[in-house]
Amino acid sequence: MRISYNWLKQFIKIDWESDETAALLTDLGLEVEVVEAFESVAGGLKGIVVGHVLTCEKHPDADKLKITTVDLGDGNDPVQIVCGASNVAAGQKVPVATIGTKLYDKEGNAFEIKKGKIRGQESHGMICAEDEIGLGNSHDGIMVLADDLKPGTPASKVFNIEVDEVFEIGLTPNRADAMSHMGVARDLKAGLLQSNVTTEFITPSVSKFKVDKRTLKIDVKVEDAKLAPRYAGVTISGITVKPSPSWLQNRLKAIGLTPKNNIVDVTNYVLHELGQPLHAFDANKINGNKIIVKTVSAGTKFTTLDGIERALHEEDLMICDESGPICMAGVFGGANSGVTETTTNIFLESAYFNPVSIRKTAKRHTLSTDASFRFERGIDPQITDYALKRAALLIQEVAGGEITSDLIDIYPKKIEDFNVFLSFEKVNKLIGEELKKETIKNILASLDIKINSISDAGLGLNIPPYRVDVQREVDVIEEILRVYGYNNIKIPNKINASVSNSSRTEEFKVQNIIANQLCALGFNEMMANSLTTSNYIAYSDQVLSEETVTMLNPLSNDLSVMRQSLLFSALEAVSYNINRRNSDLKLFEFGKTYHSIEGKYSEKKHLTITMSGNASSESWNLAQKPTDFFLFKGYITAVLSKLNIDTKVKTVPVSQDVFAEGMGFAIGNEVIAEFGTIKKSVLKHFDIKQDVFFGDVNWDAIQKYVSNKIKLVDIPKFPEVRRDLALLVNQSVTFEALYVVAKQTEKSLLKNINLFDVYEGKNLPEGKKSYALSFVLQDTSNTLTDVQIDKIMNKLQSNFETKFEAVLR
């Protein structure tokens, strides 16, 4: 939010430097992120002076150029300037950009005036047209100034240049009361009083508001007072729509708004001045001279100011005439009822709409405007009529016209103050320091919080409705503390602390063990938002639209549903890192998926592991190698091994359609993990061009299989023996199948089986491949003899031949 310092000073007289004021506002909770200089004319006309044209003659080598001599009033000799304007003449007073001056084009790009030659003639400056120095749009010729101006006078003194400083405030969502210059000034006044600086809080006067005549009446009917608790309006006739005066344009430009016309500019001005959104309708386009505030049938078509036709929801509050909707209440105007250059009569609206209703409408139609931003957070319902009068007077000032109707104000049920009891004991306990009762009272008074009762125990308070974030005792204490100053609370010599005796669950302990293991393997833990976009439903058949948990009041379309898969969160993280030149990734996440199954909600916990890029970092003595499927499988297996369930699992085909290739692990009929390479078609949606390996471990499922029993054994005293077999097997035979048969053949002495070579190619029979296997044998009580070893190897070979038709090569 941008706040003009000059504008702020209209509410509160202060001569502080902007840095001091910014520091105080930050202490009050309105964090000033930056203070920017603003000039209504880019460059502030620095280097541009009044020049007196002494002579003007035709250029000898160019028909359209003239050579002038100009007195710059600097005590030096007149300078020669070549000028192409047809209206330049001797005796004129003109604006001259001297050597070194920076001028700015319409896009804000600067260029410097330098000494040069034009068609062989020296030129020491530039005589300017109004568009060249930002004072207008005309380029018909140079500006001719008043004859009584003295040469050398800075142009910044001749023209009314607005110089301002603008505070960029990082406003937190709870501070709806500070979404205007008046709101910020109100807080600033409270802070100044606490700093022993007394100043008057000045609000714009509306005492001159009066009805000139009653010739244009617009009837108003509010059908739902719950959605529109207060609605006010007035007509103004005989206006002239034209550009706003410079003071109004400068105010809006300072806070980053582009002026449109005097009517729209006034509504924007009052919005940012008082925090009250307004809307001006062309009164001649209101059919039946009647305004109806109501909801309409679902699917009703309505074209907004941006030219987009929208299908309305049955809960959207609309401003209608007798023909139908003309404005989306509190959000966006209609294309056919807005103010144009031909408008002469307007109906000016000021209202307080239900914040929840406006927020839902804005999110439903993906519209975010300055008006909806304020309405949905809660504005002050007590200034509806005041803001309307303020705007009406400003419109009369800048556009003429007369007030031609009584001010209509439909306010059937007044929104009352919040009542809160404040305990002195609670104040001191939460703040950690005993504040004087008078100090507390003064701070509350400076915040417009009324004290309606006083006792030894505390204060009975009335909180104004515009403070929607102050409705509890603790909220009031927070207000007292921020105005008193966090920095003014002394740091105690004694620190009190307590130790929680809550025991962590067994599941958490297991999770911590696995997290430590993955971190030791070089992985980084990530935590993604459980809210995601519904667009991901289209990327996988396993993400079911009928199981989607949809937010009733989403923050945005990108956060409208609960995630059914952790994959897309991982891909978002991968894409984010790759785009920032961090392409070698090892990530894991413990998270939940959310499902709605037959009207019942369920949560499922998962562990996901994601890898992409190179397996190791770049090194002078180690060649980089991309992550591959088998390395990734090793990490998944390592997790299961840590949980003591690796010996229980069997491999199964992967079921998820997001994998180009992959496999699963199951215990019995229950799949506990699936992993593999993500399809290119899925990666394309995230603009990822490198392979991504993803593993999904069903954390809830494996909990019943986890074993905490650890068996300690002595290191064997007797040597292990290795024997190798090279087998010719069918293409369909897998290493896993050979592994299982080998383990079944010798359960006690066979310690390890490894596949160290695979060959497929020429010199082998068709449909065959060669596997080279190593077998490690060991007896913990004796040294193995050749007879024992040969017996085991012969038995292994026999079983391979019987079950797989394997042939020893």
mmCIF file with all atom_site columns, N, CA, C and O in Angstrom, residues 64 203 272 288 358 386 455 466 496 633 698 750 781:
data_model
loop_
_atom_site.group_PDB
_atom_site.id
_atom_site.type_symbol
_atom_site.label_atom_id
_atom_site.label_alt_id
_atom_site.label_comp_id
_atom_site.label_asym_id
_atom_site.label_entity_id
_atom_site.label_seq_id
_atom_site.pdbx_PDB_ins_code
_atom_site.Cartn_x
_atom_site.Cartn_y
_atom_site.Cartn_z
_atom_site.occupancy
_atom_site.B_iso_or_equiv
_atom_site.pdbx_formal_charge
_atom_site.auth_seq_id
_atom_site.auth_comp_id
_atom_site.auth_asym_id
_atom_site.auth_atom_id
_atom_site.pdbx_PDB_model_num
ATOM 1  N N  . LYS A 1 64  ? 14.190  23.798  -42.537 1.00 0.00 ? 64  LYS A N  1
ATOM 2  C CA . LYS A 1 64  ? 13.298  23.755  -41.385 1.00 0.00 ? 64  LYS A CA 1
ATOM 3  C C  . LYS A 1 64  ? 13.998  24.042  -40.065 1.00 0.00 ? 64  LYS A C  1
ATOM 4  O O  . LYS A 1 64  ? 13.376  23.959  -38.997 1.00 0.00 ? 64  LYS A O  1
ATOM 5  N N  . THR A 1 203 ? -9.972  16.313  9.616   1.00 0.00 ? 203 THR A N  1
ATOM 6  C CA . THR A 1 203 ? -10.705 15.571  8.593   1.00 0.00 ? 203 THR A CA 1
ATOM 7  C C  . THR A 1 203 ? -11.369 16.553  7.637   1.00 0.00 ? 203 THR A C  1
ATOM 8  O O  . THR A 1 203 ? -11.738 17.669  8.035   1.00 0.00 ? 203 THR A O  1
ATOM 9  N N  . HIS A 1 272 ? -8.911  6.158   -1.470  1.00 0.00 ? 272 HIS A N  1
ATOM 10 C CA . HIS A 1 272 ? -7.592  6.117   -0.830  1.00 0.00 ? 272 HIS A CA 1
ATOM 11 C C  . HIS A 1 272 ? -7.453  7.168   0.268   1.00 0.00 ? 272 HIS A C  1
ATOM 12 O O  . HIS A 1 272 ? -6.558  7.051   1.105   1.00 0.00 ? 272 HIS A O  1
ATOM 13 N N  . GLY A 1 288 ? -35.627 2.922   -15.624 1.00 0.00 ? 288 GLY A N  1
ATOM 14 C CA . GLY A 1 288 ? -36.688 3.057   -14.640 1.00 0.00 ? 288 GLY A CA 1
ATOM 15 C C  . GLY A 1 288 ? -36.334 3.960   -13.482 1.00 0.00 ? 288 GLY A C  1
ATOM 16 O O  . GLY A 1 288 ? -37.098 4.055   -12.519 1.00 0.00 ? 288 GLY A O  1
ATOM 17 N N  . ILE A 1 358 ? -18.644 -10.311 -0.429  1.00 0.00 ? 358 ILE A N  1
ATOM 18 C CA . ILE A 1 358 ? -17.782 -9.671  -1.432  1.00 0.00 ? 358 ILE A CA 1
ATOM 19 C C  . ILE A 1 358 ? -16.565 -10.543 -1.710  1.00 0.00 ? 358 ILE A C  1
ATOM 20 O O  . ILE A 1 358 ? -16.150 -10.704 -2.867  1.00 0.00 ? 358 ILE A O  1
ATOM 21 N N  . TYR A 1 386 ? -20.730 10.162  5.110   1.00 0.00 ? 386 TYR A N  1
ATOM 22 C CA . TYR A 1 386 ? -19.690 11.197  5.136   1.00 0.00 ? 386 TYR A CA 1
ATOM 23 C C  . TYR A 1 386 ? -18.837 11.133  3.869   1.00 0.00 ? 386 TYR A C  1
ATOM 24 O O  . TYR A 1 386 ? -18.563 12.161  3.224   1.00 0.00 ? 386 TYR A O  1
ATOM 25 N N  . SER A 1 455 ? -13.396 0.633   36.772  1.00 0.00 ? 455 SER A N  1
ATOM 26 C CA . SER A 1 455 ? -13.374 0.017   38.103  1.00 0.00 ? 455 SER A CA 1
ATOM 27 C C  . SER A 1 455 ? -11.929 -0.275  38.471  1.00 0.00 ? 455 SER A C  1
ATOM 28 O O  . SER A 1 455 ? -11.021 -0.112  37.638  1.00 0.00 ? 455 SER A O  1
ATOM 29 N N  . TYR A 1 466 ? -15.029 -0.085  12.772  1.00 0.00 ? 466 TYR A N  1
ATOM 30 C CA . TYR A 1 466 ? -13.991 -0.193  11.745  1.00 0.00 ? 466 TYR A CA 1
ATOM 31 C C  . TYR A 1 466 ? -12.778 -0.978  12.217  1.00 0.00 ? 466 TYR A C  1
ATOM 32 O O  . TYR A 1 466 ? -11.943 -1.380  11.404  1.00 0.00 ? 466 TYR A O  1
ATOM 33 N N  . ASN A 1 496 ? 11.587  -16.848 32.581  1.00 0.00 ? 496 ASN A N  1
ATOM 34 C CA . ASN A 1 496 ? 10.802  -17.998 32.996  1.00 0.00 ? 496 ASN A CA 1
ATOM 35 C C  . ASN A 1 496 ? 10.592  -18.927 31.814  1.00 0.00 ? 496 ASN A C  1
ATOM 36 O O  . ASN A 1 496 ? 10.303  -18.483 30.706  1.00 0.00 ? 496 ASN A O  1
ATOM 37 N N  . LYS A 1 633 ? 16.405  -46.710 -6.678  1.00 0.00 ? 633 LYS A N  1
ATOM 38 C CA . LYS A 1 633 ? 15.831  -47.893 -6.032  1.00 0.00 ? 633 LYS A CA 1
ATOM 39 C C  . LYS A 1 633 ? 16.608  -48.244 -4.759  1.00 0.00 ? 633 LYS A C  1
ATOM 40 O O  . LYS A 1 633 ? 16.033  -48.649 -3.749  1.00 0.00 ? 633 LYS A O  1
ATOM 41 N N  . ASN A 1 698 ? 3.805   -45.426 1.288   1.00 0.00 ? 698 ASN A N  1
ATOM 42 C CA . ASN A 1 698 ? 2.568   -45.339 2.062   1.00 0.00 ? 698 ASN A CA 1
ATOM 43 C C  . ASN A 1 698 ? 2.918   -45.448 3.542   1.00 0.00 ? 698 ASN A C  1
ATOM 44 O O  . ASN A 1 698 ? 3.023   -46.535 4.096   1.00 0.00 ? 698 ASN A O  1
ATOM 45 N N  . LEU A 1 750 ? 24.331  -68.830 3.225   1.00 0.00 ? 750 LEU A N  1
ATOM 46 C CA . LEU A 1 750 ? 24.390  -67.871 2.107   1.00 0.00 ? 750 LEU A CA 1
ATOM 47 C C  . LEU A 1 750 ? 24.082  -66.475 2.636   1.00 0.00 ? 750 LEU A C  1
ATOM 48 O O  . LEU A 1 750 ? 22.961  -66.164 3.008   1.00 0.00 ? 750 LEU A O  1
ATOM 49 N N  . SER A 1 781 ? 30.520  -70.266 13.037  1.00 0.00 ? 781 SER A N  1
ATOM 50 C CA . SER A 1 781 ? 31.111  -71.124 14.083  1.00 0.00 ? 781 SER A CA 1
ATOM 51 C C  . SER A 1 781 ? 32.313  -71.934 13.596  1.00 0.00 ? 781 SER A C  1
ATOM 52 O O  . SER A 1 781 ? 33.100  -72.425 14.401  1.00 0.00 ? 781 SER A O  1
#
